[in-house]
mmCIF file of C-alpha atoms and ligand atoms in Angstrom:
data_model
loop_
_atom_site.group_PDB
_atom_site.id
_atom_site.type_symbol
_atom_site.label_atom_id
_atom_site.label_comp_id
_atom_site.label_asym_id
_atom_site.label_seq_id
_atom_site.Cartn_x
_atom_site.Cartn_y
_atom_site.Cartn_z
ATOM 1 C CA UNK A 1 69.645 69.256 44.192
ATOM 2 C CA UNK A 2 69.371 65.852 44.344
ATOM 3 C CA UNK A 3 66.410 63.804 45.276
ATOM 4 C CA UNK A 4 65.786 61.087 47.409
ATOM 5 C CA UNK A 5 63.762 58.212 47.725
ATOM 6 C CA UNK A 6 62.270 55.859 50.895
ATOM 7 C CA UNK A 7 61.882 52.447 50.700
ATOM 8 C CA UNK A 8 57.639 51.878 50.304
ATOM 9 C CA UNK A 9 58.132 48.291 50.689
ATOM 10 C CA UNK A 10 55.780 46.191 52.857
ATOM 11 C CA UNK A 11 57.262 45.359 56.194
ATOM 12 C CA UNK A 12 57.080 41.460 57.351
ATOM 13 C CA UNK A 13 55.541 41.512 60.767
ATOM 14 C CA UNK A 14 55.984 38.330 63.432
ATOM 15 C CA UNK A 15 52.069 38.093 64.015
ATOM 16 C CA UNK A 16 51.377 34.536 64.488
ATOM 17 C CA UNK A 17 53.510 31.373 63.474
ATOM 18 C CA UNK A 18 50.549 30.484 60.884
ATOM 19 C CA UNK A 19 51.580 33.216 58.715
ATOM 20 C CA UNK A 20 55.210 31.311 58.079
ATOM 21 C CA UNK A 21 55.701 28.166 56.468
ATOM 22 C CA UNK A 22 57.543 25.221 58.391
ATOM 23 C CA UNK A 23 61.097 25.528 56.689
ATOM 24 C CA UNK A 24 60.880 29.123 57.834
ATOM 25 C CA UNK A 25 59.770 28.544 61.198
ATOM 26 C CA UNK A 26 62.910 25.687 61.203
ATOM 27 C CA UNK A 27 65.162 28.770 60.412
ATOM 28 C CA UNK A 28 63.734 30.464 63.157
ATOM 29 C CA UNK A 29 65.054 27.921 65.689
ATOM 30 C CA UNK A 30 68.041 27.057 64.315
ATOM 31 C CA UNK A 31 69.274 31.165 64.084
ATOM 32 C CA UNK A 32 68.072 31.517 67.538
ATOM 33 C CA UNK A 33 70.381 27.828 68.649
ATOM 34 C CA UNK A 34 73.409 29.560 66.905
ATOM 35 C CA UNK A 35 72.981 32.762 68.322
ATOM 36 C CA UNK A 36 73.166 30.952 71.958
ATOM 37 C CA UNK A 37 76.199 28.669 70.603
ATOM 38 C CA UNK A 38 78.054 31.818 70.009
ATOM 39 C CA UNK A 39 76.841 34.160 72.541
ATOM 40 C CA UNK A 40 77.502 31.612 75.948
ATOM 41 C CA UNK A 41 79.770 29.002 74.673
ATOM 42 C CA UNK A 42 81.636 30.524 71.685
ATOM 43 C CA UNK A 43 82.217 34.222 71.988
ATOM 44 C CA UNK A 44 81.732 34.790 75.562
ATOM 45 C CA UNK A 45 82.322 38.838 74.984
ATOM 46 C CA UNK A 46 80.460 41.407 73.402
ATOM 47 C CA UNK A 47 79.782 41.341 69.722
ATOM 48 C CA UNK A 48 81.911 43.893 67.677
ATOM 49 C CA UNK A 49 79.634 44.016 64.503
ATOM 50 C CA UNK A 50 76.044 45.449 66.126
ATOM 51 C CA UNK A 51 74.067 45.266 63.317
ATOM 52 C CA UNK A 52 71.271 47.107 65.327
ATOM 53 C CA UNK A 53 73.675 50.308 66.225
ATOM 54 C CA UNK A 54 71.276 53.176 65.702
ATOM 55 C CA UNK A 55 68.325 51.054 65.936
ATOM 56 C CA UNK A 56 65.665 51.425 68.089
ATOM 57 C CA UNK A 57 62.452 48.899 69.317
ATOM 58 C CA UNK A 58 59.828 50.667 70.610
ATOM 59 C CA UNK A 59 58.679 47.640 73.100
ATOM 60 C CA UNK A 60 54.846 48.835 73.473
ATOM 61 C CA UNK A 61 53.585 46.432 76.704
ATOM 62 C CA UNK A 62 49.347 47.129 77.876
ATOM 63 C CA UNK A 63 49.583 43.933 80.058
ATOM 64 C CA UNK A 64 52.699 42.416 82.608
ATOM 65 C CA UNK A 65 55.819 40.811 81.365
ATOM 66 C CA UNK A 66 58.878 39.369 83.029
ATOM 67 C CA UNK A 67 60.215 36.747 80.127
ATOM 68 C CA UNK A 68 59.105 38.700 76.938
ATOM 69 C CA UNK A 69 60.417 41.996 78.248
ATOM 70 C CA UNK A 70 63.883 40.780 79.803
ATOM 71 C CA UNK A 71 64.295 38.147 76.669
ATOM 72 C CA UNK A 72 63.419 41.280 74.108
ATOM 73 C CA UNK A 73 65.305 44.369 76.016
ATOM 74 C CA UNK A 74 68.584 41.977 76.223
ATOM 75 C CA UNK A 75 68.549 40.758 72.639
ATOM 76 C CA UNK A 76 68.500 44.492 71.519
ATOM 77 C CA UNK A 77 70.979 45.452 73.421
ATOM 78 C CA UNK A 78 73.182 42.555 72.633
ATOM 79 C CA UNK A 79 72.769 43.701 68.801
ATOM 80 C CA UNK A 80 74.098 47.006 69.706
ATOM 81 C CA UNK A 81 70.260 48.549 69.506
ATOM 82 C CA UNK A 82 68.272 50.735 72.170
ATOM 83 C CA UNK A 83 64.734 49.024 73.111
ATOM 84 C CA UNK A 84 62.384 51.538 74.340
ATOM 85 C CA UNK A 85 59.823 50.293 76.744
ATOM 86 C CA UNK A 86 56.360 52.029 76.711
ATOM 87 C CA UNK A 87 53.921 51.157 79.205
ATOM 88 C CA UNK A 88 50.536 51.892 79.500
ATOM 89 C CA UNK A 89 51.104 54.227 82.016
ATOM 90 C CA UNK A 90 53.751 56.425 80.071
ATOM 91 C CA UNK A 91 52.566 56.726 76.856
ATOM 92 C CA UNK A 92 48.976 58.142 75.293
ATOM 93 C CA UNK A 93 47.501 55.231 74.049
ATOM 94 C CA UNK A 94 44.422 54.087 75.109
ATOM 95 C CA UNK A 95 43.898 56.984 77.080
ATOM 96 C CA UNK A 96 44.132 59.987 74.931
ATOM 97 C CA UNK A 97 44.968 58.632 71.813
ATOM 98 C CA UNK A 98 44.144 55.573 69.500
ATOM 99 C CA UNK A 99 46.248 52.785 67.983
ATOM 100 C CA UNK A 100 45.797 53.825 64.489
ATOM 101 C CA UNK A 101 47.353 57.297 65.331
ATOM 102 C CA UNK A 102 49.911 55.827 67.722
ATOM 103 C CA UNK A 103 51.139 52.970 65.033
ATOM 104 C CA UNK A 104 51.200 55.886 62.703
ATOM 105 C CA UNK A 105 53.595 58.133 65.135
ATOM 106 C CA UNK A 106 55.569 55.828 66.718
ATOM 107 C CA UNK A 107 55.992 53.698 63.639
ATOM 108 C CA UNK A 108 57.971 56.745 61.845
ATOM 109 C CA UNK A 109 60.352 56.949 64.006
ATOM 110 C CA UNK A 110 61.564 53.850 65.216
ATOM 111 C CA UNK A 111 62.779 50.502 63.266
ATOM 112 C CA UNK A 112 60.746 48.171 64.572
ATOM 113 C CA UNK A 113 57.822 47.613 67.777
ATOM 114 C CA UNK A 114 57.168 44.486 69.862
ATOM 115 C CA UNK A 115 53.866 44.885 71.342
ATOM 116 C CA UNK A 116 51.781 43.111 73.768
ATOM 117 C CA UNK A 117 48.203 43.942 73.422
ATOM 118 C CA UNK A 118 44.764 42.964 74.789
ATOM 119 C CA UNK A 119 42.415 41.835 71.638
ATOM 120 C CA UNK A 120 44.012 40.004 68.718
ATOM 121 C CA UNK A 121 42.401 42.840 66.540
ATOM 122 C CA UNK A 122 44.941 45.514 68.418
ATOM 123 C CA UNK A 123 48.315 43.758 67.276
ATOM 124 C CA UNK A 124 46.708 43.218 63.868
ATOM 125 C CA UNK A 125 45.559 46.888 63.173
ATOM 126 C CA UNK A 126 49.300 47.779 64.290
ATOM 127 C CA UNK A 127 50.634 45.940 61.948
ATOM 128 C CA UNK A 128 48.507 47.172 59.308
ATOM 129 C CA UNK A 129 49.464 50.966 59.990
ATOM 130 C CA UNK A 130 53.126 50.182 60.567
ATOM 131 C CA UNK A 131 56.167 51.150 58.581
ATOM 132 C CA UNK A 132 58.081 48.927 60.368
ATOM 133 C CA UNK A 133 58.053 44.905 61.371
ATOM 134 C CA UNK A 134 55.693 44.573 64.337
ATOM 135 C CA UNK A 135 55.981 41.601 66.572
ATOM 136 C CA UNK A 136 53.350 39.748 68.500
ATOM 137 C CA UNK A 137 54.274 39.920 72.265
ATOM 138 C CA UNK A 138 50.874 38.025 73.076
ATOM 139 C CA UNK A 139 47.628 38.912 72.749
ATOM 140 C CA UNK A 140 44.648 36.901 73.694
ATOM 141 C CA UNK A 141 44.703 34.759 70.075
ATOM 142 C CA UNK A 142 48.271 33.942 70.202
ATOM 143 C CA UNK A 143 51.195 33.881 71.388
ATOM 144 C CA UNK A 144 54.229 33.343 68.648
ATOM 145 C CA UNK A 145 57.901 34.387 70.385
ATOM 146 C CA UNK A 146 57.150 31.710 73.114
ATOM 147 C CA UNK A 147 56.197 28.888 70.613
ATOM 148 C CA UNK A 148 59.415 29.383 69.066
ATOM 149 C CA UNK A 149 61.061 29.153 72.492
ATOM 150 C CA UNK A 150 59.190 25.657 73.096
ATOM 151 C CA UNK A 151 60.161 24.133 69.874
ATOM 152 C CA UNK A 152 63.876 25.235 70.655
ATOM 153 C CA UNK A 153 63.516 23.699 74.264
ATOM 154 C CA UNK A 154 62.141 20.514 72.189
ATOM 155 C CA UNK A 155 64.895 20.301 69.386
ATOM 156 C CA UNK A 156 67.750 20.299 72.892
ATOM 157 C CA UNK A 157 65.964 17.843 74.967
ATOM 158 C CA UNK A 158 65.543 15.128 72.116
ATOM 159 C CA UNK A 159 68.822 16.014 70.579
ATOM 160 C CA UNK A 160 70.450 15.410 73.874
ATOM 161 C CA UNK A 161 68.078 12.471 74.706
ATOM 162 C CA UNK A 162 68.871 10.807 71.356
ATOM 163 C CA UNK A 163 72.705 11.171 71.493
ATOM 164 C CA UNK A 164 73.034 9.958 74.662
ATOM 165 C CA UNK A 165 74.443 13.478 75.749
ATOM 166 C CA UNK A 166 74.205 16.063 78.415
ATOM 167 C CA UNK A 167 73.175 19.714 78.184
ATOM 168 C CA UNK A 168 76.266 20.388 80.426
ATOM 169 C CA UNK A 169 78.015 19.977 76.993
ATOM 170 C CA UNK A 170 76.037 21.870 75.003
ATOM 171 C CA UNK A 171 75.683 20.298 71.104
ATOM 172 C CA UNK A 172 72.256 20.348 70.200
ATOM 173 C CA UNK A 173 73.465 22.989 67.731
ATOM 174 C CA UNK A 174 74.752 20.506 65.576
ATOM 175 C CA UNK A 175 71.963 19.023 64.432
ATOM 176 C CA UNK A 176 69.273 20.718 62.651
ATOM 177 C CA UNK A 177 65.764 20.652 64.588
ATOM 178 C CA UNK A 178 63.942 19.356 61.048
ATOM 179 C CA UNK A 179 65.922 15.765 62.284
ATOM 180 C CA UNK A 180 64.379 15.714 65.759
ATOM 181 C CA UNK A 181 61.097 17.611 65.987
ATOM 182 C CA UNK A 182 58.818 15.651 63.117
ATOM 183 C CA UNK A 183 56.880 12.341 64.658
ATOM 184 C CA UNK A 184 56.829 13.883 68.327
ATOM 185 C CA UNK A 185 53.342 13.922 70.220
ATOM 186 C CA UNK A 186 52.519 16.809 72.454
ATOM 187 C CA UNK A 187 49.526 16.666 75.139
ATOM 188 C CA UNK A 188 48.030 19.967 75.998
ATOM 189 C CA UNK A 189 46.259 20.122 80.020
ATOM 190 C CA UNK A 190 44.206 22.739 80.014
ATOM 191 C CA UNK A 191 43.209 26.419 78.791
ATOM 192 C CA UNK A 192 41.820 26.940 75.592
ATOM 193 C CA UNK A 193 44.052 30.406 75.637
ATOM 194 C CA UNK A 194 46.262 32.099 73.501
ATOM 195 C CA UNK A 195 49.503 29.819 73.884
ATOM 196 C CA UNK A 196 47.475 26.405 72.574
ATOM 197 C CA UNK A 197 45.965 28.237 69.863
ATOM 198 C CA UNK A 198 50.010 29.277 68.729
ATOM 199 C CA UNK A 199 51.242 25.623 69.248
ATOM 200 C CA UNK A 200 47.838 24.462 67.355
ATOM 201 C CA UNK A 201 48.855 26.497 64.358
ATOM 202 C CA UNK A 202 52.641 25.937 64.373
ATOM 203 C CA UNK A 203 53.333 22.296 65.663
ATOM 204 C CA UNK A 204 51.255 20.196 63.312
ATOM 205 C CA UNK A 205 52.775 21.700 60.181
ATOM 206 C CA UNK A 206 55.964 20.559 61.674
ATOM 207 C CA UNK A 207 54.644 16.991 61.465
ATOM 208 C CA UNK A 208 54.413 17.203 65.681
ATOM 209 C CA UNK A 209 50.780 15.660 67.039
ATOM 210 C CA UNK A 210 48.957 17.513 69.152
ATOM 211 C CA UNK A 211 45.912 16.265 71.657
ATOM 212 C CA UNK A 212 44.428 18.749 73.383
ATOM 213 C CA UNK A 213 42.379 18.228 76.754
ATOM 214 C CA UNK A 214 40.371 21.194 78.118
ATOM 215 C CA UNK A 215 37.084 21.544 79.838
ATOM 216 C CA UNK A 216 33.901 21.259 78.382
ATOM 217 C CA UNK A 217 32.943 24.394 77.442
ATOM 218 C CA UNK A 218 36.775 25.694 76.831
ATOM 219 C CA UNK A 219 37.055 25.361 73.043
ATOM 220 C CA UNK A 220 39.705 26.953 70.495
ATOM 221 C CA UNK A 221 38.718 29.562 68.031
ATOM 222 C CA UNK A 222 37.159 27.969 65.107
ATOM 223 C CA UNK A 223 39.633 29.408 62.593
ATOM 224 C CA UNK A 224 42.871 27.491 64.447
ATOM 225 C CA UNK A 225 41.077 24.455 64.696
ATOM 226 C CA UNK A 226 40.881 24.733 60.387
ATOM 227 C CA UNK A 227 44.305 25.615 60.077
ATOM 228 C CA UNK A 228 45.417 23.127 62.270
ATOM 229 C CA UNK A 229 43.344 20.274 60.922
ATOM 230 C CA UNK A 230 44.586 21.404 57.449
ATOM 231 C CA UNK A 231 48.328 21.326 58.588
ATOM 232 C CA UNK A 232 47.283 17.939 60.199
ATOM 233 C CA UNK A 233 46.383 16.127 56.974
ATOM 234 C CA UNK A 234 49.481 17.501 55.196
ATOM 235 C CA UNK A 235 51.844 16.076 57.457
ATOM 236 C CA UNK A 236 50.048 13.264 58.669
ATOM 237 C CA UNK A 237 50.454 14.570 62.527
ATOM 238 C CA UNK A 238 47.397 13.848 64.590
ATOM 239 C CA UNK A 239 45.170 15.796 66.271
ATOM 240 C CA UNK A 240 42.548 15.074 68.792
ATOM 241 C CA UNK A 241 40.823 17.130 71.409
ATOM 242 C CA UNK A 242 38.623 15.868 74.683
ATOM 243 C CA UNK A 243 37.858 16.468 78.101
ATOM 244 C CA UNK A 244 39.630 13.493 79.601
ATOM 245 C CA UNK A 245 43.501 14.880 80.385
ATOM 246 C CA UNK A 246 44.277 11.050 80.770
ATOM 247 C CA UNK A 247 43.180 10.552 76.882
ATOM 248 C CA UNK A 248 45.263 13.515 75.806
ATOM 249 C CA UNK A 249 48.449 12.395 77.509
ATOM 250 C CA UNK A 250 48.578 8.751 76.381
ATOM 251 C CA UNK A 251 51.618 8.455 74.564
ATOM 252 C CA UNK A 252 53.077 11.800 74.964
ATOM 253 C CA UNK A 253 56.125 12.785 74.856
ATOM 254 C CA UNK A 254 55.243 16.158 76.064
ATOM 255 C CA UNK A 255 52.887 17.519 78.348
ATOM 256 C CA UNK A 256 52.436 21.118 78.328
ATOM 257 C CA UNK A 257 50.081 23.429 80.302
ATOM 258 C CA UNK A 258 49.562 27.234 81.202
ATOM 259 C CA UNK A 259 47.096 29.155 83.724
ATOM 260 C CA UNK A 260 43.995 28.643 84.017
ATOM 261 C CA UNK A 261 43.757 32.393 84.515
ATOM 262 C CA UNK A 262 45.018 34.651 82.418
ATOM 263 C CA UNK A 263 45.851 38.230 81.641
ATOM 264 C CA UNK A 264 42.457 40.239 81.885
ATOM 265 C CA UNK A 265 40.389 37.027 83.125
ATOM 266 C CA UNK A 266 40.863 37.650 86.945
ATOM 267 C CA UNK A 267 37.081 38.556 87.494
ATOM 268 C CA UNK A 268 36.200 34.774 86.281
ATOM 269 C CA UNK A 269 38.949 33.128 88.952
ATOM 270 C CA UNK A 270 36.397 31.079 91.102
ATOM 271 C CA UNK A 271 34.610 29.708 87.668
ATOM 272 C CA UNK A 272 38.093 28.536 86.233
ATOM 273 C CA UNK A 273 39.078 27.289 89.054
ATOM 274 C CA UNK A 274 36.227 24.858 89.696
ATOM 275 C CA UNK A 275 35.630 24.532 86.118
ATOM 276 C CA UNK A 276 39.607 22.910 85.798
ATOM 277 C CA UNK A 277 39.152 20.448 88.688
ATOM 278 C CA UNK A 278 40.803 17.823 87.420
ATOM 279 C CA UNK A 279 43.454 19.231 85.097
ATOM 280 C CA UNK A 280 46.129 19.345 87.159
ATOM 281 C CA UNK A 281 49.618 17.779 85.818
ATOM 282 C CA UNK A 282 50.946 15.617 88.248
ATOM 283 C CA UNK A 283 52.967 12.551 87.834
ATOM 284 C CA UNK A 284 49.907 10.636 88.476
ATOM 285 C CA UNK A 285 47.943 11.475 85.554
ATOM 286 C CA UNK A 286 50.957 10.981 83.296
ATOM 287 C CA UNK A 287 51.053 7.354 84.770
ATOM 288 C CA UNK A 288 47.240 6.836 84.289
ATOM 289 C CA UNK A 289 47.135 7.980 81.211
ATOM 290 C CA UNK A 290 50.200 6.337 80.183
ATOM 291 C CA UNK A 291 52.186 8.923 78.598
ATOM 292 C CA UNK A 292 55.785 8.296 77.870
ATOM 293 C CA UNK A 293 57.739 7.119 80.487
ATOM 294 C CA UNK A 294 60.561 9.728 79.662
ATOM 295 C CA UNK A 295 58.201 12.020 79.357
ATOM 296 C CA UNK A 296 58.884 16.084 79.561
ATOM 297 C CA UNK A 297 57.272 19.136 81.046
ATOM 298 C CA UNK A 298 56.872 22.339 79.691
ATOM 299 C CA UNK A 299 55.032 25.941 80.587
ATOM 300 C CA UNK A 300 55.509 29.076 79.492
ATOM 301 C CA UNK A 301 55.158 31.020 83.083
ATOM 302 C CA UNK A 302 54.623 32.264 85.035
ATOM 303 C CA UNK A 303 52.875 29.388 86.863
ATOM 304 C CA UNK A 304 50.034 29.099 89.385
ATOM 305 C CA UNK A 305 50.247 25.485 91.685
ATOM 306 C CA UNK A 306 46.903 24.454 90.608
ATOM 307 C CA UNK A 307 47.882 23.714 87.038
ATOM 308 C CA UNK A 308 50.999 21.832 88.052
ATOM 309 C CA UNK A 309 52.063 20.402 91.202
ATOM 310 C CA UNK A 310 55.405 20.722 92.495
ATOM 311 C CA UNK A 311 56.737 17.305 92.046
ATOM 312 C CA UNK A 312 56.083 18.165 88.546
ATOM 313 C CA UNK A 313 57.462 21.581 88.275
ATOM 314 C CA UNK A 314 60.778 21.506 89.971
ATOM 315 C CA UNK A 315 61.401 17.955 89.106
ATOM 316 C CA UNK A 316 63.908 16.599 86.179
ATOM 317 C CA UNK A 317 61.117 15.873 84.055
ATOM 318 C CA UNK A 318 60.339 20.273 83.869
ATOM 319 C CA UNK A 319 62.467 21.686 81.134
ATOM 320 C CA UNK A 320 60.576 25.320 82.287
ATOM 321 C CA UNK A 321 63.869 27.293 82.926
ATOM 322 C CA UNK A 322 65.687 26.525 80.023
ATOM 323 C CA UNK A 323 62.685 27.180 78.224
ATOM 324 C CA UNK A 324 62.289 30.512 79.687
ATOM 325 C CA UNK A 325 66.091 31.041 78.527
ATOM 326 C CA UNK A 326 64.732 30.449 75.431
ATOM 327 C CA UNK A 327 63.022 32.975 74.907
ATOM 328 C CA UNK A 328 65.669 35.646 74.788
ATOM 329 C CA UNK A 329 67.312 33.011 72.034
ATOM 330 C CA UNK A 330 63.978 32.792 69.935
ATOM 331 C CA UNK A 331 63.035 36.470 70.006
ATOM 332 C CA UNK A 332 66.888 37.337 69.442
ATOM 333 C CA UNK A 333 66.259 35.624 65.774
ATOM 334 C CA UNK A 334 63.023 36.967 65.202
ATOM 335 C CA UNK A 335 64.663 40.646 65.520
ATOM 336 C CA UNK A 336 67.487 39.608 63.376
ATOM 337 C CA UNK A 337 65.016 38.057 61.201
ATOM 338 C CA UNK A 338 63.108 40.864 60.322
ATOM 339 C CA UNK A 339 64.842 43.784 61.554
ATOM 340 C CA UNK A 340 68.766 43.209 60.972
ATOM 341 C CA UNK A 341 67.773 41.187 57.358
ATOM 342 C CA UNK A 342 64.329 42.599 56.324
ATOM 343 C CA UNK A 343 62.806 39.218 56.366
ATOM 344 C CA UNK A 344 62.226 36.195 54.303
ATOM 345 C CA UNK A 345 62.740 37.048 50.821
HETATM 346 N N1 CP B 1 55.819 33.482 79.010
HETATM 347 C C1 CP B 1 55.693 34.815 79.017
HETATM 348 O O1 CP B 1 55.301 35.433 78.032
HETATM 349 O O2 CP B 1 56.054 35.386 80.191
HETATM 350 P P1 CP B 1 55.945 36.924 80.554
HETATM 351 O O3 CP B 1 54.468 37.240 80.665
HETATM 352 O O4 CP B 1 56.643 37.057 81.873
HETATM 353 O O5 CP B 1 56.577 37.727 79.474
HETATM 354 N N1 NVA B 2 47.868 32.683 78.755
HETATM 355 C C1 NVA B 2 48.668 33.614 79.512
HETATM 356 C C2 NVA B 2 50.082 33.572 79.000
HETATM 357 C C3 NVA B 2 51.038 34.441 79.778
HETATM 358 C C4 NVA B 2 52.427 34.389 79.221
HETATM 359 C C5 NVA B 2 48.085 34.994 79.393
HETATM 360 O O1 NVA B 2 47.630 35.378 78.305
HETATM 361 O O2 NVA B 2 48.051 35.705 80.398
#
């Protein structure tokens, strides 16, 4: 009889951007810009090789999604895999049965589980009972997938800004994002939430300043603030947070915001709402505070008016929808990252 053997080895998880170093989050980007060269422009019809034929996600959701869940459930099935959405309602977890024991379970029988969880302490107990590469759909520390999307949204716009060409005639893949992303400023308007705290710990490594502007009161944990000061000093990207939006966006090249409300904060609406008076993004505080005059906008979504006006938000400046494109692009390599090649060796 002959005996066989599993693979014990360690799978790499997609927790937070912090955990990868900046050539690797570089690779990120540029597999994800390929995969879009090839998939719309090059190869219009289905792939033949699926490297995920057989392969299943278990895609394990406790709060809303529209982007993550279309951008996930299309990549899979464009690799030739089956993702399997669990929502609270149809599985036992949380109700009758715990994370440990449903990590455990579900872990054995599927090759890999996207998850979007409440506390940061849910994805990262996951992980840590996992057989399989977990990836961080969001939960209330950080947000990874979409800060990939961002910097891919970033590399196009300057690529196509700097060459003088149009995104009707797509090229950005032809230069590598290393040669447009370093030496760019970002302004953040308001939250201190989940999707600052990813760009905190994955846009100053990449030599990209960051000034942050939220309400007294509305600080980042104090463990991204250390990483990102640390990342700060290597690269010699700044970093500066305030009150005053009109200090963060001076000289920006980017101004980025979010809700002021998000997942599982509905009870403190009013507060927020008050409490951000002020933080709106309109084109007037990018001219008072003097940010770039070519300056862009970006959001994750979905968006509520009060954090950005319309002029804003449906104007040329708002690079939203392509970003939200992005997504599918960015997660698309993060599954073929760690699922299709095993990850970084
Ligand atoms: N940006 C984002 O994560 O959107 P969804 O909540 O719709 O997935
Ligand atoms: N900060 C928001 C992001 C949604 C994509 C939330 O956590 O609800």
């Amino acid at each position: 009889m002959t005996s066989l053997s599993i693979n014990n080895k360690k799978p790499q998880h997609f927790i937070t951007t912090a955990d990868f170093t900046a050539e690797q989050l570089l690779d990120f980007v540029q597999v994800a810009i390929q995969h879009k060269v090839q998939a719309k422009y090059q190869y219009p019809t289905p792939l033949t090789d699926l490297p995920l034929t057989g392969k299943t996600l278990a895609v394990m959701f406790s709060k809303r999604s529209t982007r993550t869940r279309v951008a996930t459930e299309s990549a899979v099935a464009y690799l030739g895999g089956h993702a399997m959405f669990l929502g609270s309602q149809d599985i036992q977890l949380g109700v009758n049965e715990s994370l440990l024991d449903t990590s455990r379970v579900v872990s054995s029988m599927v090759d890999g589980i996207m998850a979007r969880v409440g506390g940061h302490h849910e994805i990262e107990l996951l992980a840590k009972e996992s057989t399989v590469p977990v990836i961080n759909a969001l939960s209330d520390k950080y947000h990874p997938t979409q800060i990939l999307a961002d910097l891919m949204t970033i590399h196009e716009y300057i690529h196509h800004r700097d060459n003088n060409t149009s995104s009707d005639q797509y090229s950005a893949h032809t230069q590598h994002p290393r040669e447009t992303l370093p030496g760019l400023k970002v302004a953040w308007v308001g939250d201190a939430n989940n999707i600052i705290q990813e760009i905190l710990v994955a846009f100053l490594k990449l030599g990209i300043s960051v000034s942050v502007a939220a309400p007294t009161g509305y600080v980042c944990d104090e463990d991204v603030i250390k990483i990102a000061q640390a990342d700060a000093q290597k690269t010699g990207a700044s970093l500066l947070f305030t009150t005053i939006p009109e200090e963060a966006v001076k000289d920006a090249d980017f101004i980025i915001t979010d809700t002021w409300v998000s997942m599982g904060q509905e009870d403190e609406k009013a507060k927020r709402l008050k409490e951000f008076e002020g933080y709106q993004v309109t084109m007037d505080l990018a001219n008072r505070g003097g940010a770039k005059p070519n300056w862009r906008f970006l959001h994750c979504l979905p968006r509520k008016p009060e954090e950005v006006d319309d002029e804003v938000f449906y104007s040329d400046r708002s690079l939203v929808f392509p970003e939200a494109e992005n997504r599918k692009w960015t997660i698309l390599s993060v599954i073929d990252r760690l699922i299709v090649k095993g990850g970084f060796q």
